[in-house]
XYZ file of C-alpha atoms in Angstrom:
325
model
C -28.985 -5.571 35.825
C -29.134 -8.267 33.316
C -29.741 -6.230 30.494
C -27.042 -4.212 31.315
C -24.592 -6.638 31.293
C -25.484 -7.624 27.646
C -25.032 -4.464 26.788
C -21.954 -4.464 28.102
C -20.926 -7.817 26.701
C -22.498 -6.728 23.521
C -20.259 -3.718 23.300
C -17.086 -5.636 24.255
C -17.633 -8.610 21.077
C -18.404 -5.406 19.389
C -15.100 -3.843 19.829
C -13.236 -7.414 19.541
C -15.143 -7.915 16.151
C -14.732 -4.250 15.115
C -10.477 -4.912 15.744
C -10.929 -8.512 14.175
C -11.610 -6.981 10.293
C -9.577 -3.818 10.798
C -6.904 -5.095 8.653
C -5.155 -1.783 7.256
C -2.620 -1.801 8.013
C -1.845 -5.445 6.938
C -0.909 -7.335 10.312
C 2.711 -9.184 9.621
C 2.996 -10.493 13.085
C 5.647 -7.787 14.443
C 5.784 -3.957 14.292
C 8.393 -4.053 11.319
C 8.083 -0.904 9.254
C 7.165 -2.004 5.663
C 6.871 0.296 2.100
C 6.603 -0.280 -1.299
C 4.515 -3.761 -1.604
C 5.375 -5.392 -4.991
C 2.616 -8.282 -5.024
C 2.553 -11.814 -6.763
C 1.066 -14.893 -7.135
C 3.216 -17.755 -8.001
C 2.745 -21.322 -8.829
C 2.398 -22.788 -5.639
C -0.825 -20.192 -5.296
C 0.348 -17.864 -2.823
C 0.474 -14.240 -2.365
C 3.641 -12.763 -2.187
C 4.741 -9.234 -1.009
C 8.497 -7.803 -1.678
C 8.754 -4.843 0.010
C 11.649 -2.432 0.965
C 12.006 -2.091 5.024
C 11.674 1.502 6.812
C 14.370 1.153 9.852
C 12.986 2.563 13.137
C 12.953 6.200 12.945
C 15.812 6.015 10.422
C 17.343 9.343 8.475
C 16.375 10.230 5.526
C 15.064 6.680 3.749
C 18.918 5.265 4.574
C 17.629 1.367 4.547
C 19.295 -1.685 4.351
C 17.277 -4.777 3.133
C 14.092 -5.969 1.402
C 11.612 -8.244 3.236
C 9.348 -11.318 1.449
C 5.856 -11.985 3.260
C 3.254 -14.500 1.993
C -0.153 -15.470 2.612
C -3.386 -17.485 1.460
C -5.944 -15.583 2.750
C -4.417 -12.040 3.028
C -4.694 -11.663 6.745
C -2.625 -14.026 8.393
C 0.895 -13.323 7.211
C 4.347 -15.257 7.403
C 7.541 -12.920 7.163
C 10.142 -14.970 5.659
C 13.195 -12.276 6.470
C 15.240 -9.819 4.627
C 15.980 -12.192 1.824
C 18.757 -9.630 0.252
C 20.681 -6.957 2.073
C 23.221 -3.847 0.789
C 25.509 -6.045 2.983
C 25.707 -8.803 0.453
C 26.295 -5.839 -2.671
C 29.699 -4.963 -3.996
C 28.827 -1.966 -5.721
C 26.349 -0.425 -2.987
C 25.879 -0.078 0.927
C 22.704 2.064 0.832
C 19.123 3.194 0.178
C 17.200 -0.395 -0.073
C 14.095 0.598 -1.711
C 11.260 -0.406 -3.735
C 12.013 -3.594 -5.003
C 10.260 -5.658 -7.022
C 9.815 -9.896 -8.257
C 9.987 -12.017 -11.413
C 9.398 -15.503 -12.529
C 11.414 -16.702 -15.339
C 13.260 -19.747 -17.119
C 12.242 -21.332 -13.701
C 13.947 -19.030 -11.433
C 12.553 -16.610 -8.945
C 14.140 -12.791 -9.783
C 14.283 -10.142 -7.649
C 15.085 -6.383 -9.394
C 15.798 -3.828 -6.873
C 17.594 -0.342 -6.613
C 20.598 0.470 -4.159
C 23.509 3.144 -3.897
C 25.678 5.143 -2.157
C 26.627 8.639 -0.835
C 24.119 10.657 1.063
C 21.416 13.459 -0.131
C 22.173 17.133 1.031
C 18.645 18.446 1.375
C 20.001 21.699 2.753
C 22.613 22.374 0.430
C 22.059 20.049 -2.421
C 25.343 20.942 -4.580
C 27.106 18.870 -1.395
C 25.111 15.844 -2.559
C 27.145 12.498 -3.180
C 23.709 9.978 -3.628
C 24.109 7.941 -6.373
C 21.533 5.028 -6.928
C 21.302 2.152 -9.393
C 19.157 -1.408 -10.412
C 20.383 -4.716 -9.467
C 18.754 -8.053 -10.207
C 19.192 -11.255 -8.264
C 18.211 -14.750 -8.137
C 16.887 -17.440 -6.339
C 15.478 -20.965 -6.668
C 12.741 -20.013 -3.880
C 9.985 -17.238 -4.063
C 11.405 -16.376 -0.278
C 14.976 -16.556 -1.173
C 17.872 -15.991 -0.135
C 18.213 -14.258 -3.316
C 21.942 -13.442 -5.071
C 23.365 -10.461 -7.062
C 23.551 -12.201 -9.680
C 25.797 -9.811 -11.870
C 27.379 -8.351 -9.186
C 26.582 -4.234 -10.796
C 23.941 -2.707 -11.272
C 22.177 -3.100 -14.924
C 23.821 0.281 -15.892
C 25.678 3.005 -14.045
C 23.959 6.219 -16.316
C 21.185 7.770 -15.685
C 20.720 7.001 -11.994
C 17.631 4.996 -11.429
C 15.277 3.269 -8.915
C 11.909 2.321 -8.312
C 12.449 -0.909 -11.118
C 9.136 -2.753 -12.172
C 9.558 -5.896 -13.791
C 6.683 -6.841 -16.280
C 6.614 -10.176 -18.412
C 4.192 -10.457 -21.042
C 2.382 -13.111 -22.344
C 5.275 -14.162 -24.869
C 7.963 -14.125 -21.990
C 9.587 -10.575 -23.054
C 10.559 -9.526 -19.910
C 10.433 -5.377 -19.669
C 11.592 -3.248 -17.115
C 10.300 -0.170 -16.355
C 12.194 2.707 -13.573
C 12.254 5.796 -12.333
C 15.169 7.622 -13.767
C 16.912 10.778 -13.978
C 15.686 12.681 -17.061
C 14.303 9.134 -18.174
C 10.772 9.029 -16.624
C 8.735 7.005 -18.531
C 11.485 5.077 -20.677
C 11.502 1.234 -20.822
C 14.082 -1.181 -20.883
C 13.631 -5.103 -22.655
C 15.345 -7.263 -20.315
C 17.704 -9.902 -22.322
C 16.083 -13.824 -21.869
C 18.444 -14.607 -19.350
C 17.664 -11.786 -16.879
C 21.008 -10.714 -16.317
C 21.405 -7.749 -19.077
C 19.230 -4.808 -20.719
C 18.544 -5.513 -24.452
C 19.530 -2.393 -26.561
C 18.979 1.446 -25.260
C 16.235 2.302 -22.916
C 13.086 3.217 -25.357
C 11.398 5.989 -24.596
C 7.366 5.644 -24.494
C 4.794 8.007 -25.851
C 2.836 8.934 -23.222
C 0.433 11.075 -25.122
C 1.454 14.311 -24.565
C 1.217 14.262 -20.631
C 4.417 13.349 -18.973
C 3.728 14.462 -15.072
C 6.469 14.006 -12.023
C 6.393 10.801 -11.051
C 7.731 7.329 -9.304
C 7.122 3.764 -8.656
C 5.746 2.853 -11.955
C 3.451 -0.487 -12.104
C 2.820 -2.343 -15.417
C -0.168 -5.260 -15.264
C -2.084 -6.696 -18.301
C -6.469 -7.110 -17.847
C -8.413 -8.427 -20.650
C -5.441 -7.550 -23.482
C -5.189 -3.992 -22.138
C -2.088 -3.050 -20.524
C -2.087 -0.773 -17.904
C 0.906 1.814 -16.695
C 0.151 3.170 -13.234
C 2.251 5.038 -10.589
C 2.116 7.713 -8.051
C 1.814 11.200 -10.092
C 4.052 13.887 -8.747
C 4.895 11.103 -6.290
C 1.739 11.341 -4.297
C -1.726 10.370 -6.145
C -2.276 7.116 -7.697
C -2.769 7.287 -11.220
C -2.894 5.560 -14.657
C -2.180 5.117 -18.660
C -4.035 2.536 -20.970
C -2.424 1.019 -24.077
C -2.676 -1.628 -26.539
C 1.253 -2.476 -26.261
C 3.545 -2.860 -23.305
C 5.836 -0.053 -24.836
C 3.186 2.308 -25.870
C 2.012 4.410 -26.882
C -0.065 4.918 -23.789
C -3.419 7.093 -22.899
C -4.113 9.261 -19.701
C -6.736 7.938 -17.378
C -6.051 9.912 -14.591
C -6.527 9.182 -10.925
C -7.680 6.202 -8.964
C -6.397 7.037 -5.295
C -5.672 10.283 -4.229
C -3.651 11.657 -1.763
C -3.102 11.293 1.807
C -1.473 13.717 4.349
C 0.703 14.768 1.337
C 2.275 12.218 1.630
C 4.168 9.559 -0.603
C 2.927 6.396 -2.021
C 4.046 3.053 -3.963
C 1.717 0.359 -4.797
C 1.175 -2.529 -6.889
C -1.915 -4.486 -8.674
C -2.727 -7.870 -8.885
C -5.393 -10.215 -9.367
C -5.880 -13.054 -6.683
C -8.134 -15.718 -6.903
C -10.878 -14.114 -9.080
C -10.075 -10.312 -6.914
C -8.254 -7.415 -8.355
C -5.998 -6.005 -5.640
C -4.575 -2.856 -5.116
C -1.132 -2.917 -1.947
C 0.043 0.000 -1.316
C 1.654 1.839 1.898
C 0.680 5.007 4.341
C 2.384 7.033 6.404
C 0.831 6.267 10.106
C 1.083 6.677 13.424
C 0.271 3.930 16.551
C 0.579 3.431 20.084
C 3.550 0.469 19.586
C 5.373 3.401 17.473
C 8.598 4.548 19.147
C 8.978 7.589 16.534
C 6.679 10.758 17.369
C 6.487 10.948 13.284
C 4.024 8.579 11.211
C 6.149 5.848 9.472
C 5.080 3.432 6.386
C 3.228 0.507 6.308
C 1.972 -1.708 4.005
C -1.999 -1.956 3.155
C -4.448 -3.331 0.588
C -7.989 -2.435 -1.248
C -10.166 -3.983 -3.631
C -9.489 -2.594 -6.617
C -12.672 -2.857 -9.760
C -13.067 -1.682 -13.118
C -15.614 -0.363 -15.502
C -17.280 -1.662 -18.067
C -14.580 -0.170 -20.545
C -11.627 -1.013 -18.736
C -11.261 1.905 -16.923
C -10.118 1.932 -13.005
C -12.704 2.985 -10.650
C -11.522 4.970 -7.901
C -10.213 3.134 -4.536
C -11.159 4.882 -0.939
C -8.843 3.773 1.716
C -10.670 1.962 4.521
C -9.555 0.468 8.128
C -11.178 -2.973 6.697
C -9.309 -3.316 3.798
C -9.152 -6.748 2.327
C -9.715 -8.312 5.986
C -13.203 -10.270 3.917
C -10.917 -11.937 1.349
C -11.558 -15.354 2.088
C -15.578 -15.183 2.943
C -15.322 -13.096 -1.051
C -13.999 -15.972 -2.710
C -16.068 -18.613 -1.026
C-alpha cells in the first residue's frame, strides 16, 4: 500500500514538474492570441517582446493593435497592453501586424505596418487591401507609443512586415516586405521620422525566394538577414555589410503544419534566442482552428558563423535562468 502511494505521488510531482518547464508556448498570464515576436533588450536589462495580436477567431488576419510584454527570466511575463492601436491612425483602420522596436536619440520607436480595404481571396480583382509602414514614439519601452508623422513612411509599393536594424554607427536601416521590392532596404533619416533616399535594392546572390518577415542582427561583425522563405521555413543570408551583398545559408527551422511563421533573434544575457510563433490548438481555445502564439528556442552557431538548426520543443527556454547561473 505504501509503495503504491509513492508511486502515485511520484507520478503526480511528475506531471506538476513535467507542466512546470513546458514553456512553449510562452505563458503571458491570459489566453491572448500573440504573433510575430520582435525581441529586445534595452537598457534597463529586460526582455522585451512587440508583437501583433490575433483577435479571437478573427477573419482573415483583420487585427487591431500591437501588444508589449517583458520579462527577466523568460518565463514569468508582464503584458503591459496594446500600447498602439489602428484606432489612434489617421491614415489606417486595419491589419495590425508584425511590428517591430527601436532605440534611438533616447527615444523608444516602434515601426509597424497598417491599412485598409479588405482582401478578396475568392475573386481577387475585387480586392481593395492596401497596407503601409508607420513609425511611432515613446519615452517608455511599454509605451503608449504615438504616430509620430501621422502617414505612413511612403504610400508606393505597399509594404509590411518592417524590421528596424541599427548598426554599430547609429545608421538606422529598415528592411520590409514589399510588393515587387522583396529584399530592398531603406536608411532611415537620424531623426526616425523619414526614409533617406530610394529604397536600395540588395544583392542577394543570385537566390531571391518568396518571402516575409525579414530579421537583420549583427554576431561577431557578421550580419545576418533571416526570414521565413516562401513564408513558411526559417532561413538565412550572411554578409559583411548591412546592405549587402548577402550569401545563402539556407535553413535553420523548418516547417510546421504548413503553416506560417515570423520570428526574431536576439542575444540575452550571454544566450542567443530565437521567438517565433505556431499555429496551435488548446483546451482554453474557443476557435475549433489552431491560432498563433508566441514561443522561443535556443538558438547556437558553428564554429564559422553559421546557424545550426533549431527543433521546436514543449520546454523551450523554460531553463533560462538555471543557464545563466
Amino acid at each position: 500500500m505504501v509503495n503504491t502511494s509513492v508511486r502515485r505521488l511520484s507520478l503526480v510531482l511528475g506531471l506538476l514538474c513535467a507542466n512546470c518547464y513546458a514553456q512553449n508556448p510562452l505563458d503571458f498570464g491570459s489566453n491572448i492570441k500573440t504573433a510575430d515576436p520582435s525581441a529586445h533588450v534595452w537598457q534597463d536589462g529586460k526582455m522585451y517582446l512587440y508583437t501583433s495580436h490575433d483577435e479571437e477567431c478573427q477573419d482573415d488576419f483583420y487585427m487591431k493593435n500591437w501588444h508589449v510584454f517583458s520579462s527577466e527570466d523568460l518565463v514569468n511575463w508582464k503584458d503591459h497592453g496594446a500600447v498602439l492601436s489602428v484606432d489612434d491612425l489617421a491614415w489606417a483602420d486595419n491589419f495590425a501586424w508584425a511590428p517591430d522596436a527601436a532605440y534611438k536619440n533616447g527615444k523608444y520607436y516602434l515601426v509597424f505596418p497598417a491599412g485598409t480595404g479588405m482582401k478578396d481571396r475568392q475573386n481577387p480583382k475585387n480586392s481593395t487591401k492596401w497596407m503601409g509602414i508607420g513609425i511611432a514614439v515613446s519615452d517608455s519601452p511599454t509605451g503608449p507609443f504615438k504616430d509620430v508623422i501621422g502617414k505612413p513612411l511612403w504610400r508606393e509599393p505597399y509594404a509590411n512586415d518592417p524590421s528596424l536594424f541599427i548598426d554599430d554607427d547609429g545608421t538606422a536601416y529598415l528592411y520590409f516586405h514589399g510588393s515587387g521590392k522583396d529584399f530592398h532596404v531603406a536608411r532611415m533619416a537620424d531623426d526616425m521620422r523619414s526614409v533617406e533616399g530610394d529604397l536600395m535594392e540588395m544583392d542577394m546572390g543570385g537566390y531571391e525566394p518568396k518571402m516575409e518577415g525579414p530579421w537583420v542582427f549583427k554576431r561577431e561583425e557578421k550580419y545576418y538577414f533571416t526570414m521565413p522563405e516562401n513564408n513558411r521555413e526559417l532561413a538565412y543570408y550572411m554578409a559583411d555589410s548591412p546592405t549587402g551583398p548577402w550569401t545563402y545559408k539556407g535553413v535553420f527551422m523548418e516547417q510546421e503544419n504548413q503553416s506560417n511563421n515570423h520570428h526574431s533573434i536576439v542575444e540575452y544575457k550571454g544566450q542567443w534566442l530565437l521567438f517565433y510563433h505556431r499555429w496551435l490548438k488548446d483546451a482554453a481555445d474557443s476557435c475549433p482552428t489552431p491560432q498563433r502564439k508566441v514561443a522561443a528556442e535556443y538558438l547556437q552557431f558553428n564554429s564559422d558563423g553559421t546557424i545550426k538548426e533549431v527543433e521546436r520543443t514543449k520546454a523551450g527556454v523554460s531553463d533560462f535562468s538555471d543557464r545563466i547561473k
